[in-house]
CSV table of C-alpha atoms and ligand atoms in Angstrom, one decimal:
chain,number,residue,atom,x,y,z
A,222,MET,CA,48.7,143.0,28.7
A,223,LYS,CA,46.9,139.7,29.4
A,224,ARG,CA,46.2,137.1,26.7
A,225,ILE,CA,42.8,135.5,26.4
A,226,GLU,CA,44.2,132.0,26.9
A,227,ASN,CA,45.6,132.9,30.3
A,228,LEU,CA,42.2,133.8,31.8
A,229,ASN,CA,39.7,131.4,33.3
A,230,LEU,CA,36.6,132.2,31.3
A,231,GLU,CA,34.5,129.1,32.1
A,232,ASN,CA,30.8,130.1,32.6
A,233,LYS,CA,31.7,133.8,32.9
A,234,LYS,CA,29.7,136.8,31.6
A,235,VAL,CA,32.2,138.2,29.1
A,236,ILE,CA,32.0,141.6,27.3
A,237,ILE,CA,33.9,141.4,24.0
A,238,ARG,CA,34.7,144.7,22.3
A,239,VAL,CA,34.7,143.8,18.7
A,240,ASP,CA,35.3,145.9,15.6
A,241,PHE,CA,32.2,145.5,13.5
A,242,ASN,CA,32.8,148.8,11.8
A,243,VAL,CA,32.0,147.4,8.3
A,244,PRO,CA,31.2,149.3,5.1
A,245,LEU,CA,27.5,149.3,4.2
A,246,ASP,CA,25.9,150.2,0.9
A,247,ASP,CA,22.9,152.5,0.4
A,248,ASN,CA,20.5,149.5,1.1
A,249,LEU,CA,22.4,148.8,4.3
A,250,ASN,CA,24.0,145.6,2.9
A,251,ILE,CA,27.4,144.7,4.2
A,252,ILE,CA,30.0,145.2,1.4
A,253,ASP,CA,32.9,143.6,3.2
A,254,ASP,CA,32.5,141.3,6.2
A,255,ASN,CA,36.2,140.6,6.8
A,256,ARG,CA,36.1,142.2,10.3
A,257,ILE,CA,33.1,140.1,11.3
A,258,LYS,CA,34.9,136.9,10.1
A,259,GLU,CA,38.1,137.8,11.9
A,260,SER,CA,36.2,138.2,15.2
A,261,LEU,CA,34.8,134.7,15.1
A,262,LYS,CA,37.7,133.0,16.7
A,263,THR,CA,37.4,134.8,20.0
A,264,ILE,CA,33.6,134.5,20.0
A,265,LYS,CA,33.7,130.7,19.3
A,266,TYR,CA,36.4,130.3,22.0
A,267,CYS,CA,34.1,132.0,24.5
A,268,LEU,CA,31.2,129.8,23.4
A,269,ASP,CA,33.3,126.7,24.0
A,270,LYS,CA,33.9,128.0,27.5
A,271,ASN,CA,30.2,128.2,28.1
A,272,CYS,CA,30.3,132.0,28.5
A,273,LYS,CA,27.5,134.5,28.4
A,274,ILE,CA,28.6,136.8,25.7
A,275,ILE,CA,27.9,140.6,25.4
A,276,LEU,CA,29.3,142.2,22.2
A,277,LEU,CA,30.1,145.9,22.0
A,278,SER,CA,31.1,147.7,18.8
A,279,HIS,CA,30.9,151.1,17.0
A,280,LEU,CA,30.0,151.5,13.4
A,281,GLY,CA,31.1,154.7,11.6
A,282,LYS,CA,30.8,158.1,13.2
A,283,VAL,CA,27.5,159.3,14.7
A,284,LYS,CA,27.2,163.1,14.5
A,285,CYS,CA,23.4,163.6,14.3
A,286,GLU,CA,20.1,161.8,14.9
A,287,ASP,CA,19.8,161.0,11.2
A,288,ASP,CA,23.1,159.0,11.4
A,289,LYS,CA,21.3,156.5,13.6
A,290,LYS,CA,19.3,155.3,10.5
A,291,THR,CA,22.4,154.3,8.6
A,292,LYS,CA,24.8,153.4,11.4
A,293,SER,CA,22.8,150.7,13.2
A,294,LEU,CA,24.5,147.3,13.9
A,295,LYS,CA,21.3,145.4,13.0
A,296,PRO,CA,22.6,144.2,9.6
A,297,VAL,CA,25.8,143.0,11.4
A,298,ALA,CA,23.7,140.9,13.9
A,299,LYS,CA,22.1,139.2,10.9
A,300,ARG,CA,25.4,138.4,9.2
A,301,LEU,CA,27.0,137.3,12.5
A,302,SER,CA,24.1,134.9,13.1
A,303,GLU,CA,24.6,133.5,9.6
A,304,LEU,CA,28.3,133.0,10.1
A,305,LEU,CA,27.9,131.4,13.5
A,306,LYS,CA,24.8,129.5,12.6
A,307,LYS,CA,23.3,130.7,15.9
A,308,ASP,CA,20.7,133.2,17.1
A,309,ILE,CA,22.1,136.6,18.1
A,310,LEU,CA,20.0,138.8,20.4
A,311,PHE,CA,20.3,142.3,19.0
A,312,ILE,CA,19.3,145.0,21.4
A,313,PRO,CA,18.4,148.3,19.6
A,314,GLU,CA,19.9,150.5,22.3
A,315,VAL,CA,23.2,150.8,24.2
A,316,LYS,CA,21.8,151.6,27.6
A,317,GLY,CA,18.3,151.3,29.1
A,318,GLU,CA,15.5,148.9,30.1
A,319,LEU,CA,15.9,146.6,27.1
A,320,VAL,CA,19.6,146.0,27.9
A,321,ASN,CA,19.0,145.5,31.6
A,322,LYS,CA,16.3,142.9,30.8
A,323,ALA,CA,18.4,141.1,28.3
A,324,ILE,CA,21.4,140.9,30.6
A,325,SER,CA,19.4,139.7,33.5
A,326,ASN,CA,18.0,136.8,31.4
A,327,ILE,CA,21.2,135.9,29.7
A,328,LYS,CA,22.2,132.2,29.8
A,329,ASN,CA,25.4,130.3,29.0
A,330,LYS,CA,26.3,130.4,25.3
A,331,ASP,CA,23.8,133.3,24.6
A,332,ILE,CA,25.1,136.1,22.5
A,333,ILE,CA,23.8,139.7,22.9
A,334,LEU,CA,24.9,142.5,20.5
A,335,LEU,CA,24.1,146.0,21.8
A,336,GLU,CA,23.5,148.8,19.4
A,337,ASN,CA,26.4,151.0,18.0
A,338,THR,CA,28.2,152.4,21.1
A,339,ARG,CA,28.7,155.7,19.3
A,340,PHE,CA,24.9,156.4,19.4
A,341,LEU,CA,25.8,157.7,22.9
A,342,ASP,CA,28.1,160.3,21.3
A,343,LEU,CA,24.9,162.3,20.7
A,344,GLU,CA,24.5,162.6,24.4
A,345,GLY,CA,27.8,164.5,24.9
A,346,ASN,CA,30.5,162.5,23.2
A,347,LEU,CA,30.2,159.9,26.0
A,348,GLU,CA,31.7,157.0,24.0
A,349,SER,CA,34.4,158.7,22.0
A,350,GLY,CA,35.2,161.1,24.9
A,351,CYS,CA,35.8,158.0,27.2
A,352,ASP,CA,33.2,159.2,29.7
A,353,ASP,CA,33.8,157.8,33.2
A,354,ASN,CA,30.2,157.0,34.0
A,355,LEU,CA,29.7,155.3,30.7
A,356,SER,CA,32.9,153.2,31.2
A,357,LYS,CA,31.5,152.2,34.6
A,358,TYR,CA,28.2,151.2,33.1
A,359,PHE,CA,29.9,149.1,30.4
A,360,ALA,CA,32.0,147.4,33.1
A,361,SER,CA,28.8,146.7,35.2
A,362,LEU,CA,27.4,144.5,32.4
A,363,GLY,CA,29.9,141.5,32.9
A,364,ASP,CA,32.7,139.8,34.8
A,365,VAL,CA,35.5,139.9,32.2
A,366,PHE,CA,36.4,142.3,29.4
A,367,ILE,CA,38.1,141.1,26.2
A,368,ASN,CA,39.4,143.8,23.8
A,369,ASP,CA,39.4,142.3,20.3
A,370,ALA,CA,38.8,145.5,18.3
A,371,PHE,CA,42.2,146.1,16.6
A,372,GLY,CA,40.8,148.8,14.4
A,373,MET,CA,40.2,150.9,17.5
A,374,ILE,CA,43.3,150.0,19.5
A,375,HIS,CA,44.9,153.4,18.9
A,376,ARG,CA,41.9,155.2,20.5
A,377,SER,CA,40.8,155.6,24.1
A,378,HIS,CA,37.1,155.3,24.1
A,379,ALA,CA,34.7,154.2,26.9
A,380,SER,CA,33.9,150.7,25.4
A,381,ASN,CA,37.5,149.7,24.7
A,382,VAL,CA,39.8,151.5,27.3
A,383,GLY,CA,37.5,153.2,29.9
A,384,ILE,CA,35.7,149.9,30.7
A,385,SER,CA,38.9,148.1,31.5
A,386,LYS,CA,39.5,150.5,34.4
A,387,TYR,CA,36.4,149.4,36.2
A,388,ILE,CA,36.0,145.7,35.4
A,389,LYS,CA,37.8,143.0,37.5
A,390,GLU,CA,39.7,141.3,34.7
A,391,SER,CA,40.6,142.4,31.1
A,392,CYS,CA,42.6,140.7,28.3
A,393,LEU,CA,43.3,140.9,24.6
A,394,GLY,CA,41.4,138.6,22.2
A,395,PHE,CA,42.8,136.4,19.4
A,396,LEU,CA,42.3,139.0,16.6
A,397,VAL,CA,44.3,141.7,18.5
A,398,LEU,CA,46.9,139.1,19.5
A,399,LYS,CA,47.3,137.9,15.8
A,400,GLU,CA,47.7,141.5,14.6
A,401,LEU,CA,50.4,142.1,17.3
A,402,ASP,CA,52.1,138.8,16.4
A,403,TYR,CA,52.6,139.9,12.8
A,404,LEU,CA,53.0,143.7,13.3
A,405,LEU,CA,55.3,143.9,16.3
A,406,PRO,CA,58.2,141.9,14.8
A,407,ILE,CA,58.3,144.4,11.9
A,408,ILE,CA,59.4,147.1,14.2
A,409,LYS,CA,61.3,145.0,16.7
A,410,LYS,CA,63.2,142.3,14.7
A,411,PRO,CA,62.1,141.8,11.1
A,412,ASN,CA,63.7,139.0,9.0
A,413,HIS,CA,66.0,140.7,6.5
A,414,PRO,CA,66.0,141.6,3.7
A,415,PHE,CA,63.0,143.6,4.8
A,416,VAL,CA,61.2,145.4,2.0
A,417,VAL,CA,58.6,148.2,2.7
A,418,ILE,CA,56.2,149.1,-0.1
A,419,LEU,CA,54.4,152.4,0.3
A,420,GLY,CA,51.8,154.0,-2.0
A,421,GLY,CA,48.5,155.8,-1.7
A,422,ALA,CA,47.7,159.4,-2.0
A,423,LYS,CA,49.6,161.4,0.5
A,424,VAL,CA,53.1,161.7,1.9
A,425,SER,CA,51.6,163.7,4.7
A,426,ASP,CA,49.6,160.7,6.0
A,427,LYS,CA,52.7,158.5,6.1
A,428,ILE,CA,55.5,160.7,7.5
A,429,GLY,CA,55.6,158.8,10.9
A,430,ILE,CA,55.8,155.5,9.2
A,431,ILE,CA,58.4,156.6,6.7
A,432,LYS,CA,60.6,158.0,9.5
A,433,ASN,CA,60.3,154.8,11.6
A,434,LEU,CA,60.4,152.1,8.9
A,435,ILE,CA,63.3,153.7,7.0
A,436,THR,CA,65.5,152.8,10.0
A,437,LYS,CA,64.4,149.1,10.0
A,438,ALA,CA,63.9,148.3,6.3
A,439,ASP,CA,66.5,147.5,3.7
A,440,TYR,CA,64.5,149.0,0.9
A,441,LEU,CA,61.6,151.3,0.7
A,442,LEU,CA,59.7,151.0,-2.6
A,443,ILE,CA,57.5,154.0,-3.2
A,444,GLY,CA,54.7,154.0,-5.7
A,445,GLY,CA,51.2,155.6,-5.9
A,446,ALA,CA,50.7,159.4,-5.9
A,447,MET,CA,53.1,159.6,-3.0
A,448,SER,CA,56.0,158.9,-5.4
A,449,TYR,CA,55.5,162.1,-7.3
A,450,THR,CA,56.4,164.3,-4.3
A,451,PHE,CA,59.6,162.3,-4.0
A,452,LEU,CA,60.3,162.4,-7.8
A,453,LYS,CA,59.7,166.2,-7.8
A,454,ALA,CA,62.1,166.5,-4.8
A,455,LYS,CA,64.8,164.9,-7.0
A,456,GLY,CA,64.1,167.5,-9.7
A,457,ILE,CA,62.2,165.1,-12.0
A,458,GLU,CA,59.3,166.4,-14.1
A,459,VAL,CA,55.9,164.9,-12.8
A,460,GLY,CA,53.6,167.1,-14.9
A,461,LYS,CA,50.2,167.5,-13.3
A,462,SER,CA,50.4,164.4,-11.1
A,463,LEU,CA,49.3,164.7,-7.4
A,464,VAL,CA,52.2,166.4,-5.5
A,465,GLU,CA,52.3,167.8,-2.0
A,466,ASP,CA,54.5,170.8,-2.4
A,467,ASP,CA,54.7,171.3,1.4
A,468,PHE,CA,56.4,167.9,1.8
A,469,ILE,CA,59.0,168.3,-0.9
A,470,ASP,CA,61.6,169.3,1.8
A,471,PHE,CA,60.7,166.3,3.9
A,472,ALA,CA,61.2,164.1,0.8
A,473,LYS,CA,64.5,165.7,0.0
A,474,GLU,CA,65.6,165.1,3.6
A,475,MET,CA,64.7,161.4,3.4
A,476,LEU,CA,66.4,161.0,0.0
A,477,LYS,CA,69.6,162.7,1.4
A,478,LYS,CA,69.6,160.5,4.5
A,479,THR,CA,69.4,157.2,2.7
A,480,ASN,CA,69.7,155.4,-0.6
A,481,LYS,CA,67.2,152.8,0.4
A,482,ILE,CA,64.3,154.6,-1.4
A,483,ILE,CA,63.4,153.2,-4.8
A,484,LEU,CA,61.1,155.3,-7.0
A,485,PRO,CA,59.1,154.5,-10.1
A,486,ILE,CA,60.9,154.7,-13.5
A,487,ASP,CA,57.8,154.7,-15.7
A,488,HIS,CA,54.2,155.7,-15.4
A,489,ALA,CA,50.7,155.1,-16.7
A,490,CYS,CA,49.7,158.6,-17.7
A,491,VAL,CA,46.6,160.4,-18.9
A,492,LYS,CA,45.9,164.0,-20.1
A,493,GLU,CA,42.8,164.5,-18.0
A,494,LYS,CA,42.1,162.9,-14.6
A,495,ASP,CA,38.8,161.3,-15.7
A,496,SER,CA,40.3,159.9,-18.9
A,497,LEU,CA,40.8,156.1,-19.3
A,498,ASP,CA,42.9,156.6,-22.4
A,499,PHE,CA,46.4,156.0,-20.9
A,500,TYR,CA,49.9,155.7,-22.2
A,501,ILE,CA,53.1,154.6,-20.6
A,502,LYS,CA,56.0,157.0,-20.3
A,503,ASP,CA,59.5,156.9,-18.7
A,504,THR,CA,59.7,160.7,-18.5
A,505,MET,CA,56.6,162.8,-18.0
A,506,GLU,CA,55.9,166.1,-19.6
A,507,LYS,CA,54.2,169.2,-18.2
A,508,ASP,CA,50.7,168.1,-19.2
A,509,ASP,CA,50.9,164.4,-18.1
A,510,ILE,CA,49.1,163.0,-15.0
A,511,GLY,CA,50.5,159.8,-13.6
A,512,LEU,CA,47.8,157.5,-12.3
A,513,ASP,CA,49.7,154.2,-11.9
A,514,ILE,CA,53.2,152.7,-12.0
A,515,GLY,CA,54.4,151.3,-15.4
A,516,PRO,CA,55.7,147.9,-16.4
A,517,LYS,CA,59.4,148.8,-15.9
A,518,THR,CA,58.7,149.9,-12.4
A,519,ILE,CA,56.8,146.7,-11.7
A,520,GLU,CA,59.9,144.7,-12.9
A,521,LEU,CA,62.1,146.9,-10.8
A,522,PHE,CA,60.0,146.5,-7.7
A,523,LYS,CA,59.8,142.7,-8.4
A,524,SER,CA,63.6,142.4,-8.2
A,525,TYR,CA,63.5,143.8,-4.7
A,526,ILE,CA,60.4,141.9,-3.5
A,527,ASN,CA,61.9,138.6,-4.7
A,528,LYS,CA,65.0,139.2,-2.6
A,529,SER,CA,62.9,139.8,0.6
A,530,LYS,CA,62.2,137.7,3.7
A,531,THR,CA,59.7,140.2,5.1
A,532,ILE,CA,57.4,142.5,3.2
A,533,PHE,CA,55.2,145.3,4.6
A,534,TRP,CA,52.9,147.0,2.2
A,535,ASN,CA,50.7,150.1,2.7
A,536,GLY,CA,48.9,152.1,0.1
A,537,PRO,CA,47.9,151.2,-3.5
A,538,MET,CA,50.3,151.7,-6.4
A,539,GLY,CA,47.8,153.8,-8.4
A,540,TYR,CA,44.3,155.2,-8.7
A,541,TYR,CA,42.9,151.7,-8.2
A,542,GLU,CA,39.3,152.7,-7.8
A,543,LYS,CA,39.3,152.8,-11.7
A,544,GLU,CA,40.0,149.4,-13.1
A,545,THR,CA,42.2,150.8,-15.8
A,546,PHE,CA,44.7,151.9,-13.1
A,547,GLN,CA,44.6,148.7,-11.0
A,548,LYS,CA,47.4,147.0,-12.9
A,549,GLY,CA,50.3,148.2,-10.7
A,550,THR,CA,48.5,147.2,-7.5
A,551,LYS,CA,47.4,143.8,-8.9
A,552,GLU,CA,50.9,142.9,-10.2
A,553,ILE,CA,52.4,143.7,-6.8
A,554,CYS,CA,49.8,141.4,-5.2
A,555,SER,CA,50.7,138.7,-7.7
A,556,ILE,CA,54.5,139.1,-7.2
A,557,ILE,CA,54.2,139.0,-3.4
A,558,SER,CA,51.9,136.0,-3.6
A,559,LYS,CA,54.6,134.0,-5.3
A,560,THR,CA,57.3,134.7,-2.6
A,561,ASP,CA,57.9,132.7,0.6
A,562,SER,CA,58.3,136.0,2.5
A,563,ILE,CA,56.3,137.0,5.5
A,564,SER,CA,53.9,139.4,3.8
A,565,ILE,CA,51.8,141.9,5.7
A,566,VAL,CA,49.4,144.5,4.3
A,567,GLY,CA,48.1,147.3,6.5
A,568,GLY,CA,46.0,150.3,5.5
A,569,GLY,CA,42.3,150.6,4.7
A,570,ASP,CA,42.5,151.0,1.0
A,571,SER,CA,45.4,148.6,0.4
A,572,ALA,CA,43.8,145.9,2.6
A,573,ALA,CA,40.5,146.3,0.7
A,574,ALA,CA,42.4,146.2,-2.7
A,575,VAL,CA,44.2,142.9,-1.7
A,576,ILE,CA,40.9,141.3,-0.6
A,577,ASN,CA,38.9,142.5,-3.6
A,578,MET,CA,41.5,141.4,-6.0
A,579,GLY,CA,41.4,137.9,-4.5
A,580,TYR,CA,44.8,137.7,-2.8
A,581,ARG,CA,43.7,137.7,0.8
A,582,ASP,CA,44.8,134.1,1.4
A,583,LYS,CA,48.1,134.6,-0.3
A,584,PHE,CA,49.3,137.1,2.3
A,585,SER,CA,50.6,136.1,5.7
A,586,HIS,CA,48.5,138.7,7.2
A,587,VAL,CA,45.9,141.3,6.1
A,588,SER,CA,45.5,143.8,8.9
A,589,THR,CA,42.0,144.8,10.0
A,590,GLY,CA,43.2,148.1,11.2
A,591,GLY,CA,44.1,150.9,8.9
A,592,GLY,CA,45.0,153.8,11.2
A,593,ALA,CA,45.8,151.4,14.1
A,594,SER,CA,48.4,149.4,12.1
A,595,LEU,CA,50.0,152.6,10.9
A,596,GLU,CA,50.3,154.1,14.4
A,597,LEU,CA,51.7,150.8,15.7
A,598,LEU,CA,54.4,150.9,13.0
A,599,GLU,CA,55.1,154.5,13.7
A,600,GLY,CA,56.3,153.3,17.0
A,601,LYS,CA,53.5,154.9,19.0
A,602,SER,CA,52.1,153.2,22.1
A,603,LEU,CA,48.5,152.2,21.7
A,604,PRO,CA,46.1,152.7,24.6
A,605,GLY,CA,43.9,149.7,23.9
A,606,ILE,CA,46.8,147.3,24.3
A,607,ASN,CA,47.8,148.4,27.8
A,608,ILE,CA,44.5,147.5,29.4
B,2169,LIG,P1,45.6,153.2,2.6
B,2169,LIG,O1,44.2,153.4,3.0
B,2169,LIG,O2,45.9,151.8,2.2
B,2169,LIG,O3,46.6,153.7,3.7
B,2169,LIG,P2,45.8,155.7,1.2
B,2169,LIG,O4,44.5,156.1,1.8
B,2169,LIG,O5,47.0,156.4,1.6
B,2169,LIG,O6,46.0,154.1,1.3
B,2169,LIG,O7,45.7,155.9,-0.4
B,2169,LIG,C1,44.7,155.4,-1.2
B,2169,LIG,C2,44.3,156.4,-2.2
B,2169,LIG,O8,45.5,156.7,-3.0
B,2169,LIG,C3,43.3,155.8,-3.2
B,2169,LIG,O9,42.2,156.6,-3.2
B,2169,LIG,C4,44.0,155.9,-4.6
B,2169,LIG,O10,43.2,156.2,-5.6
B,2169,LIG,C5,45.0,157.0,-4.3
B,2169,LIG,N1,46.1,157.0,-5.3
B,2169,LIG,C6,47.1,156.1,-5.4
B,2169,LIG,N2,47.9,156.4,-6.4
B,2169,LIG,C7,47.4,157.5,-7.0
B,2169,LIG,C8,47.7,158.3,-8.2
B,2169,LIG,N3,48.8,158.0,-8.9
B,2169,LIG,N4,47.0,159.4,-8.4
B,2169,LIG,C9,45.9,159.7,-7.7
B,2169,LIG,N5,45.5,158.9,-6.6
B,2169,LIG,C10,46.2,157.9,-6.3
B,2170,LIG,MG1,42.9,155.1,2.9
């Protein structure tokens, strides 16, 4: 694994694999440009080195011709141009005459963005299947490859792993290096007390991370719907709250293995899932649905968070898409923001919640990779790192 600073990039034609997989609304406006902003450091560094820059990215999944209308990188080119205050040459294809012409005319400090690499998935899963010929083609476009797409680092696709087999030199960009600088110490040598906060919908999504982090953390605070499977495993009534019955045995096993797991002691409940008419309860009854952690739980979690030196958080504390049930998640943001701990958030929904609630700058690190950060913390080796 080479670092970008250790390569001579002066005047080179560099291909940067970025992660511009941003959410778009129905009018194709970018809802959250965090991933574009986070990629600027590597792009600016290459501009300073007088590079010719070719950007590759995917956006969403492309399964049919119609997807091409809503998954184009054109709106990203516009936003990137605004952020860099510089023209970006957007090529509306990944391969073909337009690309060849643009690459043959490219000059130092020019930036070319090719269309969504996954458009080629329609020609036989070429990008996502890491097709050899496509990998060679991507490699032929430049001299040096920089992988800066952390959100994709757990996948082996042509534009992030395949390409590195056929190009002379490859390295990791600043965004990926920053992610690794924050995330790797968590599984290697965290500062103690190390508090892990887990929430979100499903235990089943988080088994790997629970198993791995339980051995490293001092406390595991579990909120969100996930906590009801654990509470039920302890024989506590959770009413009609979301429970994964198939994972009760796993929860029992974890609870037996360790006393590091801290569970909610009160809940914001409703009678119907769509109701906003909530009440706080310590003990649920058969017809209650828990949609957020309650004030006593917030205080309980606070007492552990305030003792910590390292915090890793994944998964919202409640049904945060509804403002009424954002309180738990917001309070946890606020409590963490007042500590001096190293604080890291990973996970698509939790990172979005932290950013939307205005706490992005209060955390040491907000990961740009949901699945990627989880797989890294599960202890899996990630193909995009070993290029
Ligand atoms: P992340 O993307 O951060 O890893 P998840 O995808 O695991 O998080 O979980 C996010 C989802 O969990 C959200 O849609 C949220 O509404 C849901 N959720 C959290 N707590 C509850 C709850 N008590 N009841 C229902 N859904 C919940
Ligand atoms: Mg999610």
